[in-house]
Tab-separated table of C-alpha atoms in Angstrom:
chain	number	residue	atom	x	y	z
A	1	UNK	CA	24.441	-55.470	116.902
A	2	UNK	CA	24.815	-54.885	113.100
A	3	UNK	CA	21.488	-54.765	111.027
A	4	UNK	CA	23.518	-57.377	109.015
A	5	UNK	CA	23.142	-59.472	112.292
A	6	UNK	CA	19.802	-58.940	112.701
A	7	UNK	CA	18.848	-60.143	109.350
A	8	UNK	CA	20.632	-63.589	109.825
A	9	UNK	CA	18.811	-64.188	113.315
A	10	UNK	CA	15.893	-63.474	111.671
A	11	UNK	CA	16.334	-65.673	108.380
A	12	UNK	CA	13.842	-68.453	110.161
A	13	UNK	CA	10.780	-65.913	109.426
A	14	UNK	CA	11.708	-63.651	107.008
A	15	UNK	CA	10.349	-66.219	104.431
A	16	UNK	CA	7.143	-66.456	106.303
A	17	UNK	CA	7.259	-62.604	106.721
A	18	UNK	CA	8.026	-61.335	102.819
A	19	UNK	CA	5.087	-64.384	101.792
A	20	UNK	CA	2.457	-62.119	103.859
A	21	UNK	CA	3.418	-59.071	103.171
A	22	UNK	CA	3.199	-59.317	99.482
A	23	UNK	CA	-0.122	-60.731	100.063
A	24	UNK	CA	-1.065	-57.726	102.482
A	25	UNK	CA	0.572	-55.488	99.372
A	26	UNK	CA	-1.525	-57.272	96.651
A	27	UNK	CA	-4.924	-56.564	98.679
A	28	UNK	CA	-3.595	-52.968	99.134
A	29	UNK	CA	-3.030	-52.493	95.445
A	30	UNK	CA	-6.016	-54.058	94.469
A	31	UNK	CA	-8.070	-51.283	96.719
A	32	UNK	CA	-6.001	-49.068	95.836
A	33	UNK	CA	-6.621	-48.850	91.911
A	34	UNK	CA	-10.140	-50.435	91.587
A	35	UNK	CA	-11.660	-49.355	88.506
A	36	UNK	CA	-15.015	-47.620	89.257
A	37	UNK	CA	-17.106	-50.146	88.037
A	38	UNK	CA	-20.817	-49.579	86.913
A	39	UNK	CA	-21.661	-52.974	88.255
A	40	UNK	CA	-21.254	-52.189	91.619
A	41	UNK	CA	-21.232	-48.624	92.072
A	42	UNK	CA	-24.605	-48.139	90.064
A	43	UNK	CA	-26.410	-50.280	92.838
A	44	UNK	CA	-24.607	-48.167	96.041
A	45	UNK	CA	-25.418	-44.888	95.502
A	46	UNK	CA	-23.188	-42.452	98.056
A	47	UNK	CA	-25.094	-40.412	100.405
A	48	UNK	CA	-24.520	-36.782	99.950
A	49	UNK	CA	-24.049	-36.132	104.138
A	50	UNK	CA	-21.859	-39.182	104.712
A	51	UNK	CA	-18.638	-37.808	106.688
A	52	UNK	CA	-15.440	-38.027	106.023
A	53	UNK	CA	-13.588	-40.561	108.464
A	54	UNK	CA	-11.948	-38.164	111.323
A	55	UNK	CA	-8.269	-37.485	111.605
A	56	UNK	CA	-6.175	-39.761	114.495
A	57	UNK	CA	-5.825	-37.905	116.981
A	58	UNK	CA	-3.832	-38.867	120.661
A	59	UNK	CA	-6.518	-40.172	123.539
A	60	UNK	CA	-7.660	-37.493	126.532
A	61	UNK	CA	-7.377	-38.480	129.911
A	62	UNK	CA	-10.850	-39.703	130.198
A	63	UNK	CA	-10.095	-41.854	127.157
A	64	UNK	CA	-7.213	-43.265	128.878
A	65	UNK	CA	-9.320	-44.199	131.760
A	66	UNK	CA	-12.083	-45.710	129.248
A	67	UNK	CA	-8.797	-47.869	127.758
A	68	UNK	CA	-7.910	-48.949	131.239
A	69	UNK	CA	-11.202	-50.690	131.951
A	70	UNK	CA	-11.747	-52.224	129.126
A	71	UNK	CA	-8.036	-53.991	129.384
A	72	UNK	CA	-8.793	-54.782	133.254
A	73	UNK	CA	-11.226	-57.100	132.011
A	74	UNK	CA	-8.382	-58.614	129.953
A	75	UNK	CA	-6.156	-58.893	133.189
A	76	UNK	CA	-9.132	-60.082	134.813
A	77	UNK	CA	-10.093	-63.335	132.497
A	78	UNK	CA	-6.519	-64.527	131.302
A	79	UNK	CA	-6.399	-68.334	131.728
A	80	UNK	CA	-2.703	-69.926	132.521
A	81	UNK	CA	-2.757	-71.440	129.403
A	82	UNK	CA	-2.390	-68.144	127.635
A	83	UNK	CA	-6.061	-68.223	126.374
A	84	UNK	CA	-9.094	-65.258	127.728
A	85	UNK	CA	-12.250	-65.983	128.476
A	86	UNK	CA	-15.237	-65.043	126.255
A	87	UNK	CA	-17.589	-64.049	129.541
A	88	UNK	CA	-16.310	-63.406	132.995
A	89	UNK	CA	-15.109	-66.208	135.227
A	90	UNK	CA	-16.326	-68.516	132.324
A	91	UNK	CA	-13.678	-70.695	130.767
A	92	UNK	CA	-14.550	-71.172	127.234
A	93	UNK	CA	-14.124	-69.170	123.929
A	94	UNK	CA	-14.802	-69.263	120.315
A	95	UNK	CA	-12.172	-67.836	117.886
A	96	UNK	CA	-13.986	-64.737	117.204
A	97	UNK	CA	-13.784	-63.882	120.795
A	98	UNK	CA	-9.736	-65.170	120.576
A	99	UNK	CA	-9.332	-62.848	117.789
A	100	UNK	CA	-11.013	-60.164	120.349
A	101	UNK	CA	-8.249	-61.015	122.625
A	102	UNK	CA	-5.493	-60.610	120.331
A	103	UNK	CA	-7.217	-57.317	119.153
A	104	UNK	CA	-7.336	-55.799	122.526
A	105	UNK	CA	-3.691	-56.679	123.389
A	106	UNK	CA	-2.499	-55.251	120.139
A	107	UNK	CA	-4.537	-51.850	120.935
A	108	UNK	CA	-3.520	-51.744	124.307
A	109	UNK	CA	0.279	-52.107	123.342
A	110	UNK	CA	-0.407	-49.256	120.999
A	111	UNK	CA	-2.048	-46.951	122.975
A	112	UNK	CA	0.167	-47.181	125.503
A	113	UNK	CA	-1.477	-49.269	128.157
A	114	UNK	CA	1.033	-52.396	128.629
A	115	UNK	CA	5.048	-52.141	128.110
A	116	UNK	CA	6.453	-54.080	125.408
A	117	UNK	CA	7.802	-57.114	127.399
A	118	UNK	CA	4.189	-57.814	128.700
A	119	UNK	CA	2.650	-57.549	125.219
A	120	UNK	CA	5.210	-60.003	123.739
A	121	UNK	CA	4.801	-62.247	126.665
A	122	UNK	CA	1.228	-62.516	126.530
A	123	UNK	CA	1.123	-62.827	122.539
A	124	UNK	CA	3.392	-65.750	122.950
A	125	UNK	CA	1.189	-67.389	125.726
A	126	UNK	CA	-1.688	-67.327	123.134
A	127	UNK	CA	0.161	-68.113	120.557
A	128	UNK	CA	1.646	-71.312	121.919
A	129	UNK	CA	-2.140	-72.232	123.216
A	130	UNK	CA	-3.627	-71.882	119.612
A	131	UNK	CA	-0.728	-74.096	118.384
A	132	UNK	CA	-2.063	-77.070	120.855
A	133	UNK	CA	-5.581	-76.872	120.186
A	134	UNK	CA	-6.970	-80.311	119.023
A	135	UNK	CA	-8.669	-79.492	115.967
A	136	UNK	CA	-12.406	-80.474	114.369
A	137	UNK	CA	-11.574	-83.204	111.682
A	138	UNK	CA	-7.944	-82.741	112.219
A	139	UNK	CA	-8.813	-79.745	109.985
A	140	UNK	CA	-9.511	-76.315	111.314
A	141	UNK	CA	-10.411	-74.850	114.653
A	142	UNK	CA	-13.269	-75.956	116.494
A	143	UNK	CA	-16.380	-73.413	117.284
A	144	UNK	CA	-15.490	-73.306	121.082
A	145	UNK	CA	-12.450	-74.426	123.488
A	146	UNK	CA	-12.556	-74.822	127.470
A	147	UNK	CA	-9.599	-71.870	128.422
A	148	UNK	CA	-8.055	-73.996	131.044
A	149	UNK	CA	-7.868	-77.797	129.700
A	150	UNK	CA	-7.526	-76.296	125.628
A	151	UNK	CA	-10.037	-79.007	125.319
A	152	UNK	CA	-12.870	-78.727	122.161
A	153	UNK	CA	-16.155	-78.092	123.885
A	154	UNK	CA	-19.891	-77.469	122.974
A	155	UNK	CA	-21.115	-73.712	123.417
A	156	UNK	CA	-21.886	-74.499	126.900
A	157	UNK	CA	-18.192	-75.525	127.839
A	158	UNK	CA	-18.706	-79.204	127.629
A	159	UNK	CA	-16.021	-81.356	126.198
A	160	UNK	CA	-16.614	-83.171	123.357
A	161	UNK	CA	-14.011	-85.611	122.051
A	162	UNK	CA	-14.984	-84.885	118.346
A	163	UNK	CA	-15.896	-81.182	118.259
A	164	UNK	CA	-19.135	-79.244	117.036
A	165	UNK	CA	-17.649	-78.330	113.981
A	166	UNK	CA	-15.968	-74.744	112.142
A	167	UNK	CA	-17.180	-71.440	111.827
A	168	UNK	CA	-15.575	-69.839	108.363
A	169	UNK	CA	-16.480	-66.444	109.588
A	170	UNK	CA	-14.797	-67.031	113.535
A	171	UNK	CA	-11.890	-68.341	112.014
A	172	UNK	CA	-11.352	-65.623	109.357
A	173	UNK	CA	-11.548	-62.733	112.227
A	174	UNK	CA	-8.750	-64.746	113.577
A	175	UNK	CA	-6.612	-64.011	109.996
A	176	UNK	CA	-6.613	-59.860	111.377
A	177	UNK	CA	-4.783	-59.918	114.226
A	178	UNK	CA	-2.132	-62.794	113.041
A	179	UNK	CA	-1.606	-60.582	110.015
A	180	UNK	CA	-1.327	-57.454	112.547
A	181	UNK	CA	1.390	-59.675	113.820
A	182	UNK	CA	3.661	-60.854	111.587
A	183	UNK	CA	3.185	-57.171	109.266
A	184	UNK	CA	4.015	-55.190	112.339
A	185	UNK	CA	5.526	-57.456	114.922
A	186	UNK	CA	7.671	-59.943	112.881
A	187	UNK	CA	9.362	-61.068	115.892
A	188	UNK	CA	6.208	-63.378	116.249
A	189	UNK	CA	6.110	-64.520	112.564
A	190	UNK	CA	7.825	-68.113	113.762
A	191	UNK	CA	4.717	-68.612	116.452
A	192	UNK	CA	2.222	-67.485	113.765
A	193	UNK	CA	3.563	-69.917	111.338
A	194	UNK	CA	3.060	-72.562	113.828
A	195	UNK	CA	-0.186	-71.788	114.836
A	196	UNK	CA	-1.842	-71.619	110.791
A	197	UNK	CA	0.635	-74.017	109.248
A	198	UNK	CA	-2.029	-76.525	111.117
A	199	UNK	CA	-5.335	-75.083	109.705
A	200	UNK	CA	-6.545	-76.327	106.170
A	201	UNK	CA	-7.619	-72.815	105.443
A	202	UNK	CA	-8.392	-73.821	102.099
A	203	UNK	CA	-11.318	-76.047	103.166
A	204	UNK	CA	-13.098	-72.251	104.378
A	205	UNK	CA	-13.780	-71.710	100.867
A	206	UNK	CA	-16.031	-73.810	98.684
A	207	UNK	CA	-16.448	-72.288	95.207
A	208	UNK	CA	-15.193	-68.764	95.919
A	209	UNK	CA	-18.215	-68.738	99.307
A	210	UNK	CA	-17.526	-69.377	102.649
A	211	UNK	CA	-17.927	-72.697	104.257
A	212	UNK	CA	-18.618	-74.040	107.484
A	213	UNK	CA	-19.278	-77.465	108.502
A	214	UNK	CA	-21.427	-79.171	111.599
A	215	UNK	CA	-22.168	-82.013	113.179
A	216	UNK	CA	-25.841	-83.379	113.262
A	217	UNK	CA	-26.641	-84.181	116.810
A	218	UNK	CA	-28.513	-87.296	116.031
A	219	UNK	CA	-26.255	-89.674	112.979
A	220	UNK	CA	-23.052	-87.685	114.140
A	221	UNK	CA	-22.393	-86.858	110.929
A	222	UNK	CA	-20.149	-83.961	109.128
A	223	UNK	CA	-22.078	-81.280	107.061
A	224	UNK	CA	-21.061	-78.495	105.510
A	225	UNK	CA	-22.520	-75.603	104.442
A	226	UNK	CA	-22.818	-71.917	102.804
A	227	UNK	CA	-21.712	-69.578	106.148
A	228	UNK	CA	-22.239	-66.604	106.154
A	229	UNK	CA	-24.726	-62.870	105.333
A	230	UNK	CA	-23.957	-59.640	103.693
A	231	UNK	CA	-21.726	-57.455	106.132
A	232	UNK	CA	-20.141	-60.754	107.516
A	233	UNK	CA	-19.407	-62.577	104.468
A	234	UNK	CA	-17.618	-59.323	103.012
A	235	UNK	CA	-15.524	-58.851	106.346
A	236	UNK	CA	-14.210	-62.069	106.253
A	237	UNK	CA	-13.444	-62.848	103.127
A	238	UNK	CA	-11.441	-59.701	102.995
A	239	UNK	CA	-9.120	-61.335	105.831
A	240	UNK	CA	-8.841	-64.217	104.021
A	241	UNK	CA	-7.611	-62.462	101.171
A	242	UNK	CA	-4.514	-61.503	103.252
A	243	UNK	CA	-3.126	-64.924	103.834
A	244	UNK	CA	-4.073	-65.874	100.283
A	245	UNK	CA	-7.485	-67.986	99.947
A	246	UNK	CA	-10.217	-66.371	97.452
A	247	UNK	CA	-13.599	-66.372	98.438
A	248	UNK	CA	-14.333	-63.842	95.509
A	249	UNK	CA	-18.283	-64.048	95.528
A	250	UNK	CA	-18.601	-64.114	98.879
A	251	UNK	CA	-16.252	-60.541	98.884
A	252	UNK	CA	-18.980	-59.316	96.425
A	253	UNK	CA	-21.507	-56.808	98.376
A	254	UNK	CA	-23.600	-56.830	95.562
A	255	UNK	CA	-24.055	-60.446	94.925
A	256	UNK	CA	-26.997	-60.783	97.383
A	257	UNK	CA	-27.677	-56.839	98.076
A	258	UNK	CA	-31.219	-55.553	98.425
A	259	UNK	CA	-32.331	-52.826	100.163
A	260	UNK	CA	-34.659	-52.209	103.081
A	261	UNK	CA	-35.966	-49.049	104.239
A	262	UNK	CA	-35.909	-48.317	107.989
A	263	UNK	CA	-36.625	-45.163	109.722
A	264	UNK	CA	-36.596	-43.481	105.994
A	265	UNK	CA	-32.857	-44.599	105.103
A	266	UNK	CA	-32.344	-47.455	102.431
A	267	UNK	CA	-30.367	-49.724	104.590
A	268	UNK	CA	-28.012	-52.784	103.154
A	269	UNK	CA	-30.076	-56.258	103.681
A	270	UNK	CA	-29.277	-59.762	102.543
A	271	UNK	CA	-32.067	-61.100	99.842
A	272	UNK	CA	-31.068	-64.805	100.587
A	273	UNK	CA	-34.175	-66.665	102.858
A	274	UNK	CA	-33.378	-66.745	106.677
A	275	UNK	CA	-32.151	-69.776	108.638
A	276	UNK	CA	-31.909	-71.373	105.194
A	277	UNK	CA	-28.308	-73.832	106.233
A	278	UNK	CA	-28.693	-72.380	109.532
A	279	UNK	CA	-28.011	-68.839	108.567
A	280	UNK	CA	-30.188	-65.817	110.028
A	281	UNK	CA	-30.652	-63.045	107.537
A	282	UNK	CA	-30.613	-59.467	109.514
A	283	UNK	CA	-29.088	-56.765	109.593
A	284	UNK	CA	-26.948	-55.083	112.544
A	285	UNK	CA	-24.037	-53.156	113.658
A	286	UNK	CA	-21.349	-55.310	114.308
A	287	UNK	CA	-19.582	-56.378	110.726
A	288	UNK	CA	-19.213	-52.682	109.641
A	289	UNK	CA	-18.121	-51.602	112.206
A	290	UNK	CA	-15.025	-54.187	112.471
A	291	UNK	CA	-14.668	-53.776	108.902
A	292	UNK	CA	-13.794	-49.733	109.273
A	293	UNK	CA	-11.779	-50.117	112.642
A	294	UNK	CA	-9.661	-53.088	111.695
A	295	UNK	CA	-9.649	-52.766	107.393
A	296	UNK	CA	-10.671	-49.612	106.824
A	297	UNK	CA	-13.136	-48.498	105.112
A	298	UNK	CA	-13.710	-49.058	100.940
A	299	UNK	CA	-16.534	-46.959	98.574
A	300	UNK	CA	-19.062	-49.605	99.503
A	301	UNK	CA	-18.339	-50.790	103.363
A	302	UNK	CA	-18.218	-46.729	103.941
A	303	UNK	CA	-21.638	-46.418	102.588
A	304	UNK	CA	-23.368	-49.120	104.193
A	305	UNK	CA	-22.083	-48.569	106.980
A	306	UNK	CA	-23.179	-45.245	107.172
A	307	UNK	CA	-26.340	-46.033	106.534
A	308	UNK	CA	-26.542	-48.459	109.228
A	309	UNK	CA	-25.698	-46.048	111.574
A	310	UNK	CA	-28.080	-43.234	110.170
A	311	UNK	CA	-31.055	-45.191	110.289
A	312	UNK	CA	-30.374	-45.723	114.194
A	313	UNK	CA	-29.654	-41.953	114.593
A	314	UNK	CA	-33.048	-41.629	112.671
A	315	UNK	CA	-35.067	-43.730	115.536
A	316	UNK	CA	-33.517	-41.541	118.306
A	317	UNK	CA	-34.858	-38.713	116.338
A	318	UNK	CA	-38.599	-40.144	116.348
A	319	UNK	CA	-38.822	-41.997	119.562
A	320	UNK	CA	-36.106	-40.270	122.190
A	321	UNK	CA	-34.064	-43.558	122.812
A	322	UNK	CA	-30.411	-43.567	122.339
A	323	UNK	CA	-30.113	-46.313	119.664
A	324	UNK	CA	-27.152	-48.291	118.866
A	325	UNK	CA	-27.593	-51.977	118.365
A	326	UNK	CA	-26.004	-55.088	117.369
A	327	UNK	CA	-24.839	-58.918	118.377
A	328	UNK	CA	-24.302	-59.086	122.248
A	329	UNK	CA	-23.600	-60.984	125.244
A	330	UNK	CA	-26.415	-60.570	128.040
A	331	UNK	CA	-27.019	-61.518	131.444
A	332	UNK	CA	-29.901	-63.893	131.164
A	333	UNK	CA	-31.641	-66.654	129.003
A	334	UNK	CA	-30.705	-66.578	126.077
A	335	UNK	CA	-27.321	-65.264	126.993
A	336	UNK	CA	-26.304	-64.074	123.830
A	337	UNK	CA	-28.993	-61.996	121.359
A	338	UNK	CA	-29.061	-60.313	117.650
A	339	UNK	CA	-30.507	-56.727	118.397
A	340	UNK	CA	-31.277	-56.025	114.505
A	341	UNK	CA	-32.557	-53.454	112.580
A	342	UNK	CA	-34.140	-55.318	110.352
A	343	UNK	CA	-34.748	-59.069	110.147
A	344	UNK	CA	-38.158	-61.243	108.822
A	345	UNK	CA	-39.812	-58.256	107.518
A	346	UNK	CA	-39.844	-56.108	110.991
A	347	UNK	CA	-37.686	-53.321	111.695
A	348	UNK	CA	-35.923	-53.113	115.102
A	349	UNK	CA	-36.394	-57.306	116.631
A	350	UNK	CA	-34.204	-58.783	118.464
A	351	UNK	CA	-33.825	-62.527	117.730
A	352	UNK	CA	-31.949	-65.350	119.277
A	353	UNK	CA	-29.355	-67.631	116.855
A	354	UNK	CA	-32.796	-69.841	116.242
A	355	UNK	CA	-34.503	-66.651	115.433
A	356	UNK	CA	-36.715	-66.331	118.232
A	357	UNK	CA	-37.767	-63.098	119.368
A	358	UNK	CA	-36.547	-61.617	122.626
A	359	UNK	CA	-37.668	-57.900	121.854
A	360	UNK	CA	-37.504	-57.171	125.514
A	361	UNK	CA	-33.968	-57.470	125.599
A	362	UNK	CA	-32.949	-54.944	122.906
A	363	UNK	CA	-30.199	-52.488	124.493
A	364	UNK	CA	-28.278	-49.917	123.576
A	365	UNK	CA	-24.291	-51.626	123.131
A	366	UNK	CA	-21.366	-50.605	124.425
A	367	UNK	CA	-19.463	-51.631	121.769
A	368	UNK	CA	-21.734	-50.598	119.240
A	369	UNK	CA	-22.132	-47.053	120.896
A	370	UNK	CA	-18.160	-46.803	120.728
A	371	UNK	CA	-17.136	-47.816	118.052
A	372	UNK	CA	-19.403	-45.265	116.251
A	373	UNK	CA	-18.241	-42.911	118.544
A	374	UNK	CA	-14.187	-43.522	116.694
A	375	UNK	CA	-15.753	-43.989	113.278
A	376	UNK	CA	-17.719	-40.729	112.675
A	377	UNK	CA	-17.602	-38.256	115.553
A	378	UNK	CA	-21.084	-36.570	115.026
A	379	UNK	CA	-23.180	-34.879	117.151
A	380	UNK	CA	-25.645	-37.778	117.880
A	381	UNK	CA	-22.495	-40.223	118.099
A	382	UNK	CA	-20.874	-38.148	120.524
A	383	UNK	CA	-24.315	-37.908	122.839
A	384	UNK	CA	-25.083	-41.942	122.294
A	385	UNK	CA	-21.431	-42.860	124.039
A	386	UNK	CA	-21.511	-40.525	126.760
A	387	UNK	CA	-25.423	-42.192	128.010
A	388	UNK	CA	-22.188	-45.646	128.871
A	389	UNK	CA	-20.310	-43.801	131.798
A	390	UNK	CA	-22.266	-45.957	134.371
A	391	UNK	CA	-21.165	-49.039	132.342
A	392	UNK	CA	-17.872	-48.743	133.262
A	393	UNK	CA	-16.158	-50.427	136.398
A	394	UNK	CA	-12.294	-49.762	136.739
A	395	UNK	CA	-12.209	-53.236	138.695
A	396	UNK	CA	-13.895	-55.067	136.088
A	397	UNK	CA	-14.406	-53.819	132.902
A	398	UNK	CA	-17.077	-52.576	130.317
A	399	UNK	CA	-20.962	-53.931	130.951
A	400	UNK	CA	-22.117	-54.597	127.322
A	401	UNK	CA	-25.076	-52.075	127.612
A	402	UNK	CA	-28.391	-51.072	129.138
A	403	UNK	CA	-31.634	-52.408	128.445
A	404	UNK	CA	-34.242	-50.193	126.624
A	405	UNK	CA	-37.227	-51.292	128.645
A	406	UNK	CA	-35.958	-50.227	132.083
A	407	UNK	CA	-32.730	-48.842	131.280
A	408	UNK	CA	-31.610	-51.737	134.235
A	409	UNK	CA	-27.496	-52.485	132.908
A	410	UNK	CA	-26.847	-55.220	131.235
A	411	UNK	CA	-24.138	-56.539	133.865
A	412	UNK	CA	-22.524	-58.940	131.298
A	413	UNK	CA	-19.052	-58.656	130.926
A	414	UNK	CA	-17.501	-60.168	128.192
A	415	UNK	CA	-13.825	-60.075	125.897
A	416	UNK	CA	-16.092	-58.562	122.607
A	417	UNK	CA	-17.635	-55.388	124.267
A	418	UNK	CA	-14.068	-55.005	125.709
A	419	UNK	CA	-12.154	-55.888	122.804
A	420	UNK	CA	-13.823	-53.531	120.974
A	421	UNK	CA	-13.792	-50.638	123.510
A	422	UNK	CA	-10.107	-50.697	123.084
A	423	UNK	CA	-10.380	-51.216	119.395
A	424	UNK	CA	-12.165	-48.208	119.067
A	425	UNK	CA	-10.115	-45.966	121.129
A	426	UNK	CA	-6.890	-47.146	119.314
A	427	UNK	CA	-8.496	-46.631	115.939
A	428	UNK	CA	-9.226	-42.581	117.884
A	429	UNK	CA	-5.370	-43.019	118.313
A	430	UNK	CA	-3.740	-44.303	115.161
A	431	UNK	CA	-6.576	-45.226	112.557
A	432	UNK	CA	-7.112	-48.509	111.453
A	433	UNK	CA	-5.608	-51.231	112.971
A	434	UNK	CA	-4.513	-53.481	110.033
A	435	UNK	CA	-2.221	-50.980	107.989
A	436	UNK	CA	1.287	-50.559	106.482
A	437	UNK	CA	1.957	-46.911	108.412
A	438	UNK	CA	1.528	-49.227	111.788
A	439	UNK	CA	4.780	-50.797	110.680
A	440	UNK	CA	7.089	-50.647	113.525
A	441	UNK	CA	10.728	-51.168	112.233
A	442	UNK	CA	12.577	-50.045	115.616
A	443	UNK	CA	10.516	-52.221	117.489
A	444	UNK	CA	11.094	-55.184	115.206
A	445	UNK	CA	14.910	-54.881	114.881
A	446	UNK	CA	15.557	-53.879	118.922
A	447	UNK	CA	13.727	-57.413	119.746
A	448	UNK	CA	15.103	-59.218	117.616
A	449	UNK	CA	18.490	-58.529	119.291
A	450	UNK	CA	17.751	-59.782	121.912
C-alpha cells in the first residue's frame, strides 16, 4: 500500500495524534532551553560525585531472564476484561497500578519479550476496559476498580455504587503510558481518545496544584483537596503537562523544598505539615525514580534524586544492611507500607497511609533496588540488586523484597514491583521510556495497513 494510503486510513487519529505531539514537543522545548535561573538553581546545589546517567546498552541473558519473570506475573494476573490485577489472585486496581500495567507491556514489547500482535491485542483489551469504567462524579476515574465486574470499589475490593473519590497523582501516572501510545504507537490514538475524551482532566488542577477529591464516610459528602508532596507533585504534574493541563506550582520543586540531613547528605523534604488534607509528608524512593526511567531526568529531579539514593548508600556504609527503600506492597497487616527516609522528624520509619509506624516491616525493595540498579550503575547499586536473586520465581514473578529484621521474603507479589522490574531493564535497553527517539515509524505505518 502507498504511504498516500496510509495517511487517509489514518485521517480518524491523525488529529488526535499531531494535538499530542505538539504538546509532547512544547514540554521538550521548554526543557530543552530553560534559562538557568537563580531562583531555582541557587537553592539545588549539584553534587560534585553525581554520575552521569549510563549509556543504553542491549540486556544479558540473565537480564532477559530477570524480564521474563517480571512479565509472568503479567500473564499470570490478566483479568478477561483486559484489566491486571494490583496483587496476585486479587481482582482490584487503582490507576497507578493500571498505568504499571500499561508500563510493563510497553517495556516488554520493547525489549523483546511479546511479538507485536500480542502487545496490540492486549493494549486494546485495556484500552476498551478503561473506556467502560463508571466514573466518580461522572468526572474522572475512581481510586480503585474490581478487574473482573469493571465495577468502582473501596480499597478492599468492595463495590460501591458512588465511588471513594480521585487521586490527581494515580490518574496523572496514567497520562505516561497513553502518551507512550499515541507518540509511538499511533495505531492506538482512536482507543486513547476514547478512553480520556471521558475524564474532566481539568478538574485535577485547582489553581495551578493538584487536586483530589473524597468522600466523607459519615454525611457522604464530596471534598476536595490539595494532593500531593514534593517528588510526587513534580512527577505528575510533568505528565499532565503532556496532554495540556498546567499545574505550574505544583511542577515547582522549590515551592515547598527544605532540606533534611540523613546519614550526612542534605536530602529533598517537603516543609508543608504531615497528614494536613490527608497528605503524609516523607520522603522515599519511588517518585524519582519513575521520574528518571519514564521522563528523564532534568537539573533538579537528577539531583534529588541522587541524593536520595546516596543517603541510602550512606546507611549501608554505617550499619552493613543493603538499603533501598520506598512505597510497597507486603504480605501482612497493613498490606501496603511507606519505608521512608525521613518522615516526622526521624530518619529511616516506616509508616502506614495514617502514619502509623510499622518499623518492623522496613525491607529492602525490589523495585527500588532495580531501578537504581538502571539509573546509576555504581558499585553499591550493582551489589544492592544482586542481594534480589532469591526474589525471583520464573512461575510467578518478582517478591517485592526482604525484610530487614529477619531477612524472611516479603512473598507479596504485586503489578508495581513488576512493572517496574521491567521498566528498569527497558530503560538498561533503550533509555527513557517517554521519548521522541522511541518513535517507531515502520511499526506505525506496517499496522496501519492492515
Amino acid at each position: 500500500m502507498s504511504f498516500k494510503y496510509n495517511l487517509l486510513r489514518a485521517r480518524s487519529y491523525l488529529a488526535m495524534v499531531i494535538g499530542m505531539l505538539i504538546a509532547f514537543a512544547v514540554v521538550l522545548y521548554v526543557e530543552g532551553h530553560a534559562k538557568d535561573k537563580e531562583d531555582l538553581r541557587a537553592h539545588i546545589a549539584p553534587s560534585v560525585e553525581r554520575p552521569l546517567i549510563p549509556a543504553h546498552r542491549p540486556l544479558s541473558a540473565e537480564e532477559m531472564i530477570w524480564a521474563k519473570a517480571a512479565w509472568q506475573y503479567f500473564v499470570n494476573n490478566t483479568q478477561p476484561s483486559g484489566l491486571v490485577n494490583s496483587v496476585d489472585k486479587f481482582p482490584s486496581s487503582t490507576m497507578w497500578d493500571t498505568g504499571s500495567y500499561f508500563m510493563a507491556l510497553i517495556s516488554a514489547q520493547r525489549i523483546g519479550l511479546i511479538q507485536q500482535d500480542e502487545f496490540d491485542q492486549r493494549i486494546s483489551n485495556a484500552l476498551t476496559a478503561l473506556a467502560k469504567l463508571p466514573l466518580f462524579d461522572n468526572k474522572l476515574p475512581n481510586k480503585a476498580y474490581n478487574t473482573q465486574t469493571l465495577d468502582m470499589v473501596n480499597y478492599i475490593n468492595q463495590s460501591s455504587t458512588k465511588g471513594i473519590g480521585w487521586s490527581a497523582i494515580d490518574i496523572s501516572r496514567m497520562m505516561v503510558p497513553l502518551n507512550i501510545l499515541v507518540w509511538n504507537y499511533p495505531q492506538h490514538a482512536v482507543e486513547v481518545n476514547k478512553v480520556i475524551s471521558r475524564w474532566q482532566l481539568d478538574k485535577l488542577v485547582v489553581d495551578n496544584q493538584l487536586q483530589g477529591s473524597m468522600i466523607d464516610d459519615k454525611t457522604q459528602l464530596i471534598s476536595l483537596h490539595q494532593e500531593g508532596r514534593i517528588g510526587y507533585e513534580q512527577y505528575a504534574a510533568r505528565t499532565l503537562q503532556l496532554v495540556g493541563v498546567n499545574a505550574s506550582k505544583a511542577l515547582d520543586y522549590t515551592a515547598h523544598l527544605r532540606f533534611v540531613n540523613v546519614e550526612g547528605i542534605q536530602v529533598p523534604d517537603d516543609d508543608r505539615v504531615s497528614q494536613k488534607e490527608g497528605a503524609n509528608t516523607f520522603i522515599v524512593s519511588e517518585p524519582y525514580i519513575l521520574t528518571g526511567l519514564e521522563l528523564g531526568f532534568d537539573h533538579y529531579s537528577s539531583e534529588l534524586a541522587w541524593r536520595v539514593f546516596k543517603a541510602q548508600e550512606n546507611r549501608f556504609h554505617r550499619t552493613g544492611i543493603y538499603t533501598s527503600v520506598s512505597e510497597d506492597h507486603v504480605d501482612q497487616a497493613p498490606y501496603f507500607i511507606y519505608s521512608t527516609l525521613h518522615y516526622s522528624g526521624e530518619d529511616w520509619a516506616v509508616i502506614t497511609d495514617k502514619g502509623i509506624r510499622v518499623d518492623k516491616l522496613r525491607q529492602l525493595s525490589t523495585k527500588s533496588a532495580f531501578s537504581w540498579y538502571a539509573l546509576w550503575r555504581t558499585p553499591y547499586s550493582q551489589q544492592t540488586r544482586a542481594q534480589l536473586n532469591q526474589l525471583m520465581d520464573p512461575s510467578k514473578g518478582w517478591y517485592s523484597g526482604t525484610y530487614e529484621i529477619n531477612n524472611k521474603i516479603n512473598t507479596s507479589l504485586n503489578a508495581n514491583t513488576n512493572g517496574v522490574v521491567l521498566e528498569s531493564l527497558a530503560f538498561i535497553n533503550g533509555g527513557k521510556l517517554l521519548c521522541a527517539a522511541c518513535l517507531q515509524v515502520e511499526q506505525s505505518v506496517s499496522t496501519i495497513d492492515k
